[in-house]
Coordinates of C-alpha atoms in Angstrom, one line a residue:
Chain R
M1 CA 64.2 -8.8 -67.7
T2 CA 63.0 -12.2 -66.2
Q3 CA 59.1 -12.5 -65.3
D4 CA 60.2 -12.3 -61.6
Q5 CA 62.2 -9.1 -62.2
R6 CA 59.0 -7.3 -63.2
T7 CA 56.5 -8.5 -61.2
A8 CA 58.0 -8.4 -57.6
P9 CA 58.1 -4.3 -57.3
D10 CA 54.6 -4.5 -58.9
R11 CA 53.4 -6.7 -56.2
F12 CA 55.2 -4.5 -53.6
Q13 CA 53.5 -1.3 -54.9
T14 CA 50.0 -3.2 -55.4
L15 CA 50.2 -4.3 -51.6
V16 CA 51.1 -0.6 -50.5
D17 CA 48.5 0.9 -52.6
N18 CA 45.8 -1.7 -51.4
D19 CA 46.9 -0.7 -47.6
E20 CA 47.9 -4.2 -47.1
R21 CA 51.0 -5.2 -45.1
I22 CA 54.6 -5.8 -46.3
E23 CA 55.9 -9.1 -44.5
P24 CA 59.6 -10.1 -44.3
R25 CA 59.8 -12.6 -46.7
D26 CA 58.2 -10.4 -49.3
E27 CA 60.2 -8.5 -51.9
M28 CA 60.5 -5.0 -51.5
P29 CA 62.8 -2.2 -52.9
D30 CA 66.3 -2.0 -51.2
A31 CA 65.7 1.7 -50.5
Y32 CA 62.6 0.7 -48.7
R33 CA 64.3 -1.6 -46.5
K34 CA 67.0 0.7 -45.9
T35 CA 64.7 3.5 -44.9
L36 CA 63.0 1.0 -42.8
I37 CA 66.0 -0.1 -40.8
R38 CA 67.3 3.4 -40.4
Q39 CA 63.8 4.3 -39.0
I40 CA 63.1 1.3 -36.5
A41 CA 66.9 1.4 -35.3
Q42 CA 66.4 5.1 -34.4
H43 CA 63.1 4.5 -32.7
A44 CA 64.8 1.4 -30.7
H45 CA 67.9 3.5 -30.1
S46 CA 65.7 6.4 -28.6
E47 CA 64.0 3.8 -26.4
I48 CA 67.0 2.6 -24.7
I49 CA 68.9 6.1 -24.7
G50 CA 65.5 7.3 -23.1
M51 CA 65.7 5.0 -20.3
Q52 CA 68.7 7.3 -19.1
P53 CA 66.9 10.7 -18.3
E54 CA 64.3 8.6 -16.4
G55 CA 66.5 6.0 -14.7
N56 CA 68.3 8.9 -13.5
W57 CA 65.6 9.5 -10.9
I58 CA 64.7 6.0 -9.9
S59 CA 67.0 6.0 -6.8
R60 CA 65.7 9.3 -5.6
A61 CA 61.4 8.9 -6.6
P62 CA 59.9 10.5 -3.4
S63 CA 57.7 7.8 -2.5
L64 CA 57.5 3.8 -2.9
R65 CA 54.3 3.9 -5.1
R66 CA 56.1 6.3 -7.3
K67 CA 59.4 4.3 -7.2
A68 CA 57.5 1.4 -8.3
I69 CA 56.0 2.9 -11.3
L70 CA 58.9 4.6 -12.5
M71 CA 61.0 1.2 -12.4
A72 CA 58.2 -0.2 -14.3
K73 CA 57.9 2.7 -16.8
V74 CA 61.8 2.3 -17.5
Q75 CA 61.4 -1.1 -17.9
D76 CA 58.9 -1.0 -20.5
E77 CA 61.1 1.2 -22.5
A78 CA 64.0 -1.9 -22.3
G79 CA 60.8 -4.0 -23.7
H80 CA 60.1 -1.4 -26.3
G81 CA 63.7 -1.6 -27.6
L82 CA 63.7 -5.4 -27.7
Y83 CA 60.7 -5.6 -29.8
L84 CA 61.8 -3.0 -32.1
Y85 CA 65.3 -4.3 -32.5
S86 CA 63.4 -7.5 -33.1
A87 CA 61.4 -5.9 -35.8
A88 CA 64.5 -4.4 -37.5
E89 CA 66.1 -7.9 -37.4
T90 CA 63.2 -9.1 -39.5
L91 CA 65.0 -6.8 -42.1
G92 CA 68.2 -8.8 -42.0
V93 CA 70.3 -6.6 -39.5
D94 CA 71.7 -7.9 -36.2
R95 CA 71.0 -5.9 -33.1
S96 CA 74.5 -6.2 -32.2
E97 CA 75.4 -4.4 -35.5
L98 CA 72.6 -1.7 -34.8
L99 CA 74.2 -1.0 -31.4
D100 CA 77.6 -0.7 -32.8
L101 CA 76.2 2.0 -35.0
L102 CA 74.7 4.0 -32.3
H103 CA 77.9 3.7 -30.4
A104 CA 80.0 4.7 -33.2
G105 CA 77.7 7.7 -33.5
R106 CA 76.7 6.5 -36.9
Q107 CA 72.9 6.1 -36.2
R108 CA 70.6 8.6 -33.9
Y109 CA 68.2 8.6 -31.4
S110 CA 65.4 11.3 -30.6
S111 CA 67.4 14.6 -29.5
I112 CA 64.9 15.2 -26.5
F113 CA 66.8 12.8 -24.6
N114 CA 69.9 14.8 -24.8
Y115 CA 68.2 17.5 -22.1
P116 CA 68.7 16.8 -18.6
T117 CA 66.2 15.8 -15.9
L118 CA 66.9 18.3 -13.2
T119 CA 64.2 17.6 -10.6
W120 CA 61.6 15.1 -9.9
A121 CA 58.8 17.0 -11.8
D122 CA 60.6 16.4 -14.9
M123 CA 59.4 12.6 -14.6
G124 CA 56.0 14.1 -15.0
A125 CA 56.9 16.4 -17.6
I126 CA 58.6 13.8 -19.8
G127 CA 55.3 11.3 -19.4
W128 CA 52.8 14.1 -20.0
L129 CA 54.7 15.9 -22.9
V130 CA 57.6 13.6 -24.2
D131 CA 55.3 10.5 -24.2
G132 CA 52.6 12.7 -25.7
A133 CA 54.3 13.8 -28.4
A134 CA 55.7 10.2 -28.7
I135 CA 52.2 8.9 -29.0
V136 CA 51.1 11.4 -31.5
N137 CA 54.2 10.4 -33.6
Q138 CA 53.4 6.7 -33.1
I139 CA 49.9 6.0 -33.5
P140 CA 49.7 6.8 -37.4
I141 CA 52.8 4.1 -37.4
T142 CA 50.3 1.3 -36.1
R143 CA 49.1 1.4 -39.7
C144 CA 52.6 1.8 -41.3
S145 CA 53.2 -0.6 -44.5
Y146 CA 55.8 -2.9 -43.1
G147 CA 53.9 -5.5 -40.9
P148 CA 56.4 -6.1 -38.1
Y149 CA 56.9 -2.4 -37.2
A150 CA 53.1 -1.7 -37.3
R151 CA 52.5 -4.7 -34.8
A152 CA 55.4 -3.7 -32.4
M153 CA 53.8 -0.2 -32.6
V154 CA 50.4 -1.3 -31.5
R155 CA 51.6 -2.7 -28.2
I156 CA 54.0 -0.1 -27.8
C157 CA 51.5 2.9 -28.3
K158 CA 49.1 1.0 -25.5
E159 CA 52.1 0.9 -22.9
E160 CA 52.8 4.9 -24.0
S161 CA 49.5 6.0 -23.3
F162 CA 49.6 4.5 -19.8
H163 CA 53.0 6.4 -19.5
Q164 CA 51.6 9.6 -20.5
R165 CA 48.5 9.7 -17.9
Q166 CA 51.2 8.8 -15.2
G167 CA 53.0 11.7 -16.0
F168 CA 50.0 14.0 -16.1
E169 CA 49.5 12.5 -12.7
I170 CA 52.6 13.6 -11.4
L171 CA 52.2 17.2 -12.7
H172 CA 48.7 17.2 -11.2
T173 CA 50.0 16.0 -7.8
L174 CA 52.5 18.5 -7.9
S175 CA 50.6 21.5 -9.4
H176 CA 48.1 21.2 -6.5
G177 CA 51.0 20.5 -3.9
T178 CA 52.7 22.7 -1.9
P179 CA 54.2 26.0 -3.0
E180 CA 57.5 24.4 -3.8
Q181 CA 56.2 21.4 -5.8
H182 CA 53.7 23.8 -8.0
A183 CA 56.8 25.8 -8.8
M184 CA 58.9 22.5 -9.4
A185 CA 56.2 21.4 -12.0
Q186 CA 56.0 24.8 -13.7
D187 CA 59.5 24.9 -14.0
A188 CA 59.7 21.3 -15.8
V189 CA 56.8 22.5 -18.3
D190 CA 58.8 25.4 -19.1
R191 CA 62.1 23.4 -19.9
W192 CA 60.5 20.6 -21.8
W193 CA 57.4 22.5 -23.7
W194 CA 59.7 23.6 -26.6
P195 CA 62.0 20.9 -26.9
S196 CA 58.5 18.7 -27.1
L197 CA 57.4 20.7 -29.9
M198 CA 61.0 20.0 -31.8
M199 CA 60.4 16.3 -31.5
F200 CA 58.2 16.2 -34.6
G201 CA 61.2 17.6 -36.4
P202 CA 61.7 20.5 -38.7
P203 CA 58.6 22.4 -40.3
D204 CA 57.4 21.3 -43.6
S205 CA 58.2 24.4 -45.6
G206 CA 60.3 27.6 -45.1
A207 CA 64.1 27.9 -44.5
D208 CA 64.4 25.1 -41.7
Q209 CA 62.5 22.8 -43.7
S210 CA 63.2 18.9 -43.4
K211 CA 65.5 17.7 -45.9
G212 CA 64.7 14.3 -44.8
H213 CA 62.7 11.3 -46.7
T214 CA 59.0 12.7 -46.0
A215 CA 57.9 12.4 -49.4
Q216 CA 59.0 8.8 -50.5
S217 CA 58.2 7.8 -46.8
M218 CA 54.7 9.1 -47.5
A219 CA 54.3 7.3 -50.7
W220 CA 55.6 4.0 -49.1
K221 CA 52.9 4.5 -46.5
I222 CA 55.9 4.6 -43.6
K223 CA 54.8 7.9 -42.6
R224 CA 51.1 8.9 -42.7
F225 CA 51.1 12.9 -41.9
S226 CA 53.6 15.6 -42.1
N227 CA 55.8 17.3 -38.9
D228 CA 53.6 20.0 -38.9
E229 CA 50.3 18.4 -39.1
L230 CA 51.4 16.1 -36.1
R231 CA 53.0 19.0 -34.4
Q232 CA 49.6 20.9 -34.5
K233 CA 47.7 17.9 -33.5
F234 CA 49.9 17.5 -30.3
V235 CA 49.6 21.4 -29.4
D236 CA 45.7 21.3 -29.8
M237 CA 45.8 18.1 -27.3
S238 CA 48.2 19.6 -24.9
V239 CA 46.6 23.5 -24.3
P240 CA 43.3 22.0 -22.8
Q241 CA 45.3 19.6 -20.6
A242 CA 48.1 22.5 -19.4
G243 CA 44.6 24.4 -18.0
V244 CA 43.7 21.2 -16.2
L245 CA 47.1 20.8 -14.7
G246 CA 46.8 24.3 -13.5
L247 CA 49.9 25.1 -15.3
T248 CA 50.9 27.6 -18.1
L249 CA 52.8 27.0 -21.5
P250 CA 55.9 29.2 -22.0
D251 CA 54.7 30.5 -25.1
P252 CA 53.3 34.4 -25.0
D253 CA 51.9 33.8 -28.8
L254 CA 49.8 30.5 -27.9
H255 CA 46.2 31.5 -28.6
L256 CA 43.0 29.6 -30.1
D257 CA 42.4 30.3 -33.7
D258 CA 38.6 30.6 -33.6
E259 CA 38.3 30.4 -37.6
T260 CA 40.1 26.9 -37.7
G261 CA 39.7 25.7 -34.2
H262 CA 43.5 25.2 -33.7
Y263 CA 45.7 26.7 -31.3
R264 CA 48.3 29.1 -32.9
F265 CA 51.7 29.1 -31.2
G266 CA 55.2 31.2 -31.4
E267 CA 58.1 30.6 -33.3
I268 CA 60.3 27.6 -32.7
D269 CA 63.8 28.1 -32.1
W270 CA 65.1 25.7 -34.7
S271 CA 68.7 26.7 -34.5
E272 CA 68.7 25.1 -30.9
F273 CA 67.2 21.8 -32.6
F274 CA 70.0 21.7 -35.0
S275 CA 72.4 22.5 -32.5
V276 CA 71.4 19.5 -30.3
L277 CA 71.0 17.4 -33.4
K278 CA 74.7 18.2 -34.2
G279 CA 75.8 17.0 -30.9
N280 CA 76.0 20.1 -28.7
G281 CA 72.7 19.5 -26.4
P282 CA 73.4 19.8 -22.8
C283 CA 73.7 15.6 -22.3
N284 CA 74.5 14.4 -25.8
A285 CA 78.2 13.3 -24.6
A286 CA 76.8 12.1 -21.1
R287 CA 74.1 10.0 -22.9
M288 CA 76.6 8.4 -25.3
Q289 CA 79.2 8.0 -22.9
H290 CA 76.7 6.1 -20.6
R291 CA 75.4 3.8 -23.1
R292 CA 79.1 3.0 -24.2
A293 CA 80.3 2.3 -20.8
A294 CA 77.1 -0.2 -19.9
H295 CA 77.8 -2.1 -23.2
N296 CA 81.7 -2.3 -22.8
D297 CA 81.4 -3.3 -19.2
G298 CA 79.1 -5.8 -20.1
A299 CA 81.1 -7.3 -22.9
W300 CA 82.7 -10.3 -20.8
V301 CA 79.0 -11.2 -19.3
R302 CA 78.1 -11.6 -22.9
E303 CA 81.3 -13.3 -24.1
A304 CA 80.6 -15.5 -21.0
A305 CA 77.2 -16.6 -22.0
T306 CA 78.2 -17.1 -25.6
A307 CA 81.1 -19.4 -24.5
Y308 CA 78.5 -21.3 -22.2
A309 CA 76.0 -21.7 -24.8
E310 CA 78.8 -23.4 -26.9
K311 CA 80.0 -25.7 -24.4
T312 CA 76.4 -26.7 -23.6
R313 CA 75.9 -27.3 -27.4
A314 CA 79.1 -29.5 -27.6
R315 CA 78.5 -31.7 -24.5
T316 CA 74.7 -32.3 -25.8
A317 CA 76.2 -33.2 -28.9
A318 CA 78.6 -35.5 -27.4
G319 CA 76.1 -37.0 -25.2
A320 CA 73.8 -37.7 -28.0
A321 CA 76.6 -39.0 -30.1
Chain C
M1 CA 57.6 -1.7 19.2
S2 CA 56.0 -5.3 18.8
A3 CA 57.9 -8.4 18.0
V4 CA 55.8 -8.6 15.0
A5 CA 56.2 -5.1 13.7
T6 CA 60.3 -5.8 14.1
Y7 CA 59.8 -9.1 12.2
A8 CA 57.6 -7.1 9.5
L9 CA 60.6 -4.3 9.3
R10 CA 63.5 -6.9 9.0
L11 CA 62.2 -8.8 6.3
G12 CA 60.5 -5.6 4.6
D13 CA 63.8 -3.9 4.7
D14 CA 65.8 -6.5 3.3
A15 CA 63.4 -6.5 0.2
L16 CA 63.4 -2.7 0.1
V17 CA 67.3 -2.1 0.3
L18 CA 68.0 -4.8 -2.4
S19 CA 65.5 -3.3 -4.7
Q20 CA 67.2 0.0 -4.3
R21 CA 70.7 -1.4 -5.2
L22 CA 69.3 -3.7 -8.0
G23 CA 67.3 -0.5 -9.4
G24 CA 71.1 0.8 -10.0
W25 CA 71.4 -1.7 -12.8
I26 CA 68.7 -0.4 -14.9
T27 CA 70.5 1.5 -18.0
R28 CA 73.8 -0.3 -17.0
A29 CA 73.2 -3.9 -17.4
P30 CA 75.5 -6.1 -19.9
Q31 CA 72.4 -6.6 -22.0
L32 CA 69.0 -5.2 -22.8
E33 CA 67.3 -8.6 -21.6
E34 CA 69.2 -8.0 -18.1
D35 CA 67.9 -4.6 -17.8
V36 CA 64.4 -6.1 -18.1
A37 CA 65.2 -8.9 -15.8
L38 CA 67.0 -7.0 -13.0
G39 CA 64.1 -4.3 -13.1
N40 CA 61.6 -7.0 -12.6
I41 CA 63.3 -8.4 -9.6
G42 CA 63.6 -5.2 -8.3
L43 CA 60.3 -4.5 -8.9
D44 CA 59.0 -7.8 -7.3
L45 CA 61.0 -7.1 -4.2
L46 CA 59.6 -3.5 -3.8
G47 CA 56.4 -5.3 -4.0
Q48 CA 57.0 -7.1 -1.1
A49 CA 58.7 -4.4 0.7
R50 CA 55.5 -2.3 0.6
T51 CA 53.4 -4.8 1.7
L52 CA 55.8 -5.7 5.0
L53 CA 56.4 -2.1 5.6
T54 CA 52.7 -1.2 5.8
Y55 CA 52.2 -4.0 7.7
A56 CA 54.9 -2.9 10.1
G57 CA 53.2 0.4 10.4
E58 CA 50.1 -0.9 11.5
A59 CA 51.7 -3.5 14.2
Q60 CA 53.3 -0.4 15.5
G61 CA 50.1 1.3 15.9
A62 CA 51.5 4.9 15.6
G63 CA 50.0 5.8 12.1
R64 CA 53.4 5.4 10.2
T65 CA 53.1 4.7 6.6
E66 CA 55.1 2.8 4.4
D67 CA 56.8 5.8 2.9
D68 CA 57.2 7.1 6.7
L69 CA 59.1 3.9 7.4
A70 CA 61.2 3.5 4.2
F71 CA 62.1 7.9 3.7
L72 CA 62.1 8.9 7.6
R73 CA 64.2 6.2 9.6
D74 CA 67.8 6.9 10.0
E75 CA 70.7 4.2 9.4
R76 CA 70.2 3.0 12.9
E77 CA 66.7 1.9 12.6
F78 CA 67.1 -0.2 9.7
L79 CA 66.9 -4.0 10.0
N80 CA 68.1 -5.6 6.9
L81 CA 71.1 -8.2 6.4
H82 CA 74.3 -6.7 5.3
I83 CA 74.2 -8.8 2.4
V84 CA 71.3 -6.7 0.9
E85 CA 73.2 -3.5 1.4
H86 CA 76.4 -4.5 -0.2
P87 CA 77.2 -2.3 -3.4
N88 CA 76.4 -3.7 -7.0
E89 CA 80.2 -3.7 -7.9
D90 CA 80.6 -5.8 -11.1
F91 CA 77.9 -8.3 -12.5
A92 CA 79.3 -11.2 -10.9
V93 CA 79.2 -9.8 -7.1
T94 CA 75.7 -8.8 -8.1
M95 CA 74.7 -12.4 -9.0
A96 CA 76.9 -13.9 -6.3
R97 CA 74.5 -11.6 -3.8
Q98 CA 71.3 -12.5 -5.6
L99 CA 72.2 -16.6 -5.4
F100 CA 72.9 -16.2 -2.0
F101 CA 70.0 -14.1 -0.8
S102 CA 67.2 -15.7 -3.1
T103 CA 68.2 -19.2 -2.0
W104 CA 67.9 -18.1 1.5
Q105 CA 64.9 -16.0 0.9
L106 CA 63.1 -18.8 -0.9
A107 CA 63.5 -21.3 1.7
L108 CA 62.5 -18.9 4.5
H109 CA 59.2 -18.1 2.4
Q110 CA 58.6 -21.6 1.8
R111 CA 58.0 -22.0 5.7
L112 CA 56.3 -18.8 6.0
V113 CA 53.7 -19.9 3.9
A114 CA 52.4 -21.8 6.9
S115 CA 52.9 -19.0 9.2
T116 CA 50.2 -18.5 12.0
D117 CA 50.2 -14.8 11.1
E118 CA 47.7 -14.4 8.3
M119 CA 49.8 -11.4 6.7
F120 CA 53.0 -13.2 6.5
A121 CA 51.4 -16.4 5.1
G122 CA 49.7 -14.3 2.6
V123 CA 53.0 -12.4 1.5
A124 CA 54.9 -15.5 1.4
G125 CA 52.4 -17.4 -0.7
K126 CA 52.7 -14.5 -3.1
A127 CA 56.8 -14.1 -2.8
V128 CA 57.6 -17.7 -3.4
K129 CA 56.8 -17.8 -7.1
E130 CA 58.4 -14.4 -7.4
I131 CA 61.7 -15.6 -5.3
A132 CA 61.8 -19.0 -7.5
Y133 CA 62.2 -17.0 -10.8
H134 CA 65.0 -14.9 -8.9
R135 CA 66.9 -17.8 -7.7
D136 CA 66.6 -19.4 -11.2
H137 CA 67.9 -16.3 -12.8
A138 CA 70.9 -16.2 -10.6
D139 CA 71.6 -20.0 -11.0
Q140 CA 71.8 -19.6 -14.5
W141 CA 74.0 -16.6 -14.5
V142 CA 76.5 -18.1 -12.0
R143 CA 76.5 -21.3 -14.1
R144 CA 77.3 -19.0 -17.5
L145 CA 80.0 -17.0 -15.6
G146 CA 81.7 -19.7 -13.7
D147 CA 81.8 -22.2 -16.8
G148 CA 82.0 -19.4 -19.7
T149 CA 85.2 -17.8 -20.3
E150 CA 88.4 -17.6 -18.3
E151 CA 87.9 -13.9 -17.6
S152 CA 84.4 -14.9 -16.5
H153 CA 85.5 -17.9 -14.3
H154 CA 87.7 -15.5 -12.5
R155 CA 85.4 -12.8 -11.7
M156 CA 82.5 -15.3 -10.8
Q157 CA 85.0 -16.9 -8.4
A158 CA 85.8 -13.5 -7.0
G159 CA 82.3 -12.6 -6.6
L160 CA 81.6 -15.4 -4.5
E161 CA 84.6 -14.6 -2.3
R162 CA 83.4 -11.1 -2.0
M163 CA 79.9 -12.2 -0.9
W164 CA 80.8 -15.0 1.4
P165 CA 81.3 -13.1 4.6
Y166 CA 77.6 -12.0 4.6
V167 CA 76.2 -15.7 4.4
A168 CA 76.2 -16.6 8.0
E169 CA 74.4 -13.5 9.3
M170 CA 71.3 -14.9 7.0
F171 CA 71.0 -18.0 9.5
A172 CA 71.5 -16.3 12.8
V173 CA 68.6 -16.3 15.3
D174 CA 68.1 -13.8 18.1
D175 CA 65.8 -14.3 20.9
L176 CA 63.0 -11.8 19.2
E177 CA 63.1 -14.2 16.5
R178 CA 63.3 -17.4 18.7
A179 CA 60.1 -16.2 20.3
L180 CA 58.3 -15.6 17.4
V181 CA 59.4 -19.2 16.0
E182 CA 57.6 -20.5 19.3
E183 CA 54.7 -18.8 18.6
G184 CA 54.5 -20.0 14.7
V185 CA 54.8 -16.6 13.5
A186 CA 58.5 -16.8 12.3
A187 CA 60.7 -19.3 10.7
D188 CA 63.8 -20.5 12.3
V189 CA 66.4 -19.5 10.0
S190 CA 69.1 -21.6 11.7
E191 CA 67.2 -24.7 10.1
L192 CA 67.7 -23.3 6.4
R193 CA 71.3 -23.7 6.1
G194 CA 71.3 -27.3 5.2
E195 CA 69.2 -26.8 2.4
W196 CA 70.9 -23.6 1.5
D197 CA 74.1 -25.1 1.4
Q198 CA 72.7 -28.0 -0.8
H199 CA 71.5 -25.6 -3.4
V200 CA 74.7 -23.4 -3.5
D201 CA 76.9 -26.3 -3.6
A202 CA 75.1 -28.0 -6.4
V203 CA 74.9 -24.8 -8.6
L204 CA 78.8 -23.8 -7.7
R205 CA 79.8 -27.5 -8.6
E206 CA 78.2 -27.2 -12.1
A207 CA 79.6 -23.9 -12.6
T208 CA 83.3 -25.3 -11.9
L209 CA 83.5 -22.8 -9.0
T210 CA 85.0 -23.1 -5.5
R211 CA 83.2 -22.9 -2.4
P212 CA 84.8 -20.3 -0.5
D213 CA 85.9 -20.8 3.4
D214 CA 83.7 -19.9 6.2
L215 CA 85.0 -17.1 8.1
A216 CA 85.9 -17.6 11.8
T217 CA 84.0 -14.6 13.2
P218 CA 81.5 -13.5 10.3
P219 CA 80.4 -9.6 10.2
G220 CA 76.9 -9.1 11.3
G221 CA 74.4 -6.9 12.9
G222 CA 72.0 -5.6 10.7
R223 CA 69.2 -6.8 12.5
R224 CA 70.2 -4.6 15.5
G225 CA 70.8 -1.7 13.1
V226 CA 74.4 -1.9 12.9
H227 CA 75.3 -1.6 9.0
T228 CA 78.2 -1.2 6.6
E229 CA 79.3 2.2 5.7
P230 CA 78.0 1.9 2.1
F231 CA 74.4 2.0 3.4
G232 CA 74.5 5.3 4.7
Y233 CA 75.1 6.8 1.2
L234 CA 72.3 4.3 0.0
L235 CA 69.6 6.0 2.5
A236 CA 71.0 9.6 2.0
E237 CA 70.0 8.9 -1.9
M238 CA 67.0 7.2 -1.5
Q239 CA 65.5 9.8 1.3
H240 CA 66.9 13.0 0.2
L241 CA 64.0 14.5 -2.0
H242 CA 61.2 12.9 0.2
R243 CA 62.7 14.7 3.6
S244 CA 63.4 17.9 1.4
H245 CA 59.4 18.8 1.4
P246 CA 58.3 17.7 4.8
G247 CA 54.5 16.5 4.7
A248 CA 54.3 16.9 1.1
T249 CA 52.1 14.6 -1.0
W250 CA 53.7 12.9 -4.0

């Protein structure tokens, strides 16, 4: 064993142990690199697939102000996709390869985006609940051991918290509007509440227990809290906010546990989660079809851009010669 | 309706309707950078539209808001040009539409900066910076597509042919605008054609594309509220939710 082979993993572990950042040029275990590529890609894919349910309402937004806010929001999500693909590229993969894996169904995106946006109030519920859950998931990633991912997440979290406030405000306006608007808001919250709780992934223990990579990711400081800890944080945050909105949450078992100060909630239907994950959600096929169509329809444009860049380079070279 | 209100509606409707069309590209663009860019252009135009429609409502003096004007007018009351209501079709058609419109809109706003009407001058002052970017974005894509692959060249040429019939309307002046030009409020669009030709011709030349022939009798009528068939569907989609809840606040 050479000196280098001995010291590289040691240096990696020392950096992780000291809460310092791993940077692209640092040596890192292959499994760490693979885990990060998978996680960052999944995160990037979620941003771009997540544009679809909201993009669905841009043309129909009920006021020009709301239209502007929604367009800016969906545009932010495209921007998040761009930072995240760039962060993944620092690990030696290409955005186009990752998109191919997404289109081939070999990489995932967050299951939450396989639910449909049926009314305008869904724009509020997505902002308040889905972005709210995303923030709870993502804030710890700002301290993730991999530098480029952690830094991308700082910027993304700032924008997400803005989105969450906008969603809350949409619901607040609807809830305090006409009876029809109030009903629209309540219906949206009824539909999005349980899927939002599922966004934190399967429970830490029991029959539906996560078979994922939690323990290893915790050791590498990619993940800092367990699924159930994050889920509890989200519930504790959301219940009082629902009160301010004047809306109820669709869980008869939801109550404050005086001893712990936490809100206890009813049983999550994990069979629904696993079914959507397997591809049987209401919009899985439509989301992928839309994404592939955009990619395929745009192929001739990307090819033209590449051909033009090559011609320009050749002309510049010929001019310089 | 005052001439100023009508003029504000014309320019505001151009911006609103093109913004609505561009919004349709979000999640459908050829690459992520274009989802961002087309969204950005759409947002700039929406911002211009909101200021102009608000001003039109004030100038009308009937208490109508930007939303009343955007969501509660019917097809025959919209005063935008035909070019902005043309469906997106493919990326080449969209880029032809953007090159033609942004080149025109930039030349117009560069003159409106000196309008005797403070609101038009103010809108133009901010808009020229935005539109210069929109035009540059379109210039670059028309060059890439024209001088890219055989397929993209063919599609870009077809896009130009598709949008060319709508060019003439942009330079037509009626009595209302003529009077506003006299007062120094509006800019004379018939004077913009030379500058427009020069810019567009230069881009097409570099892009190895051929300038289409002018039509003997080009279509028009947008400024009088006479539109193309696809426009009704655009409004139906845009206005449906707002109209389903009369008097509601969003």
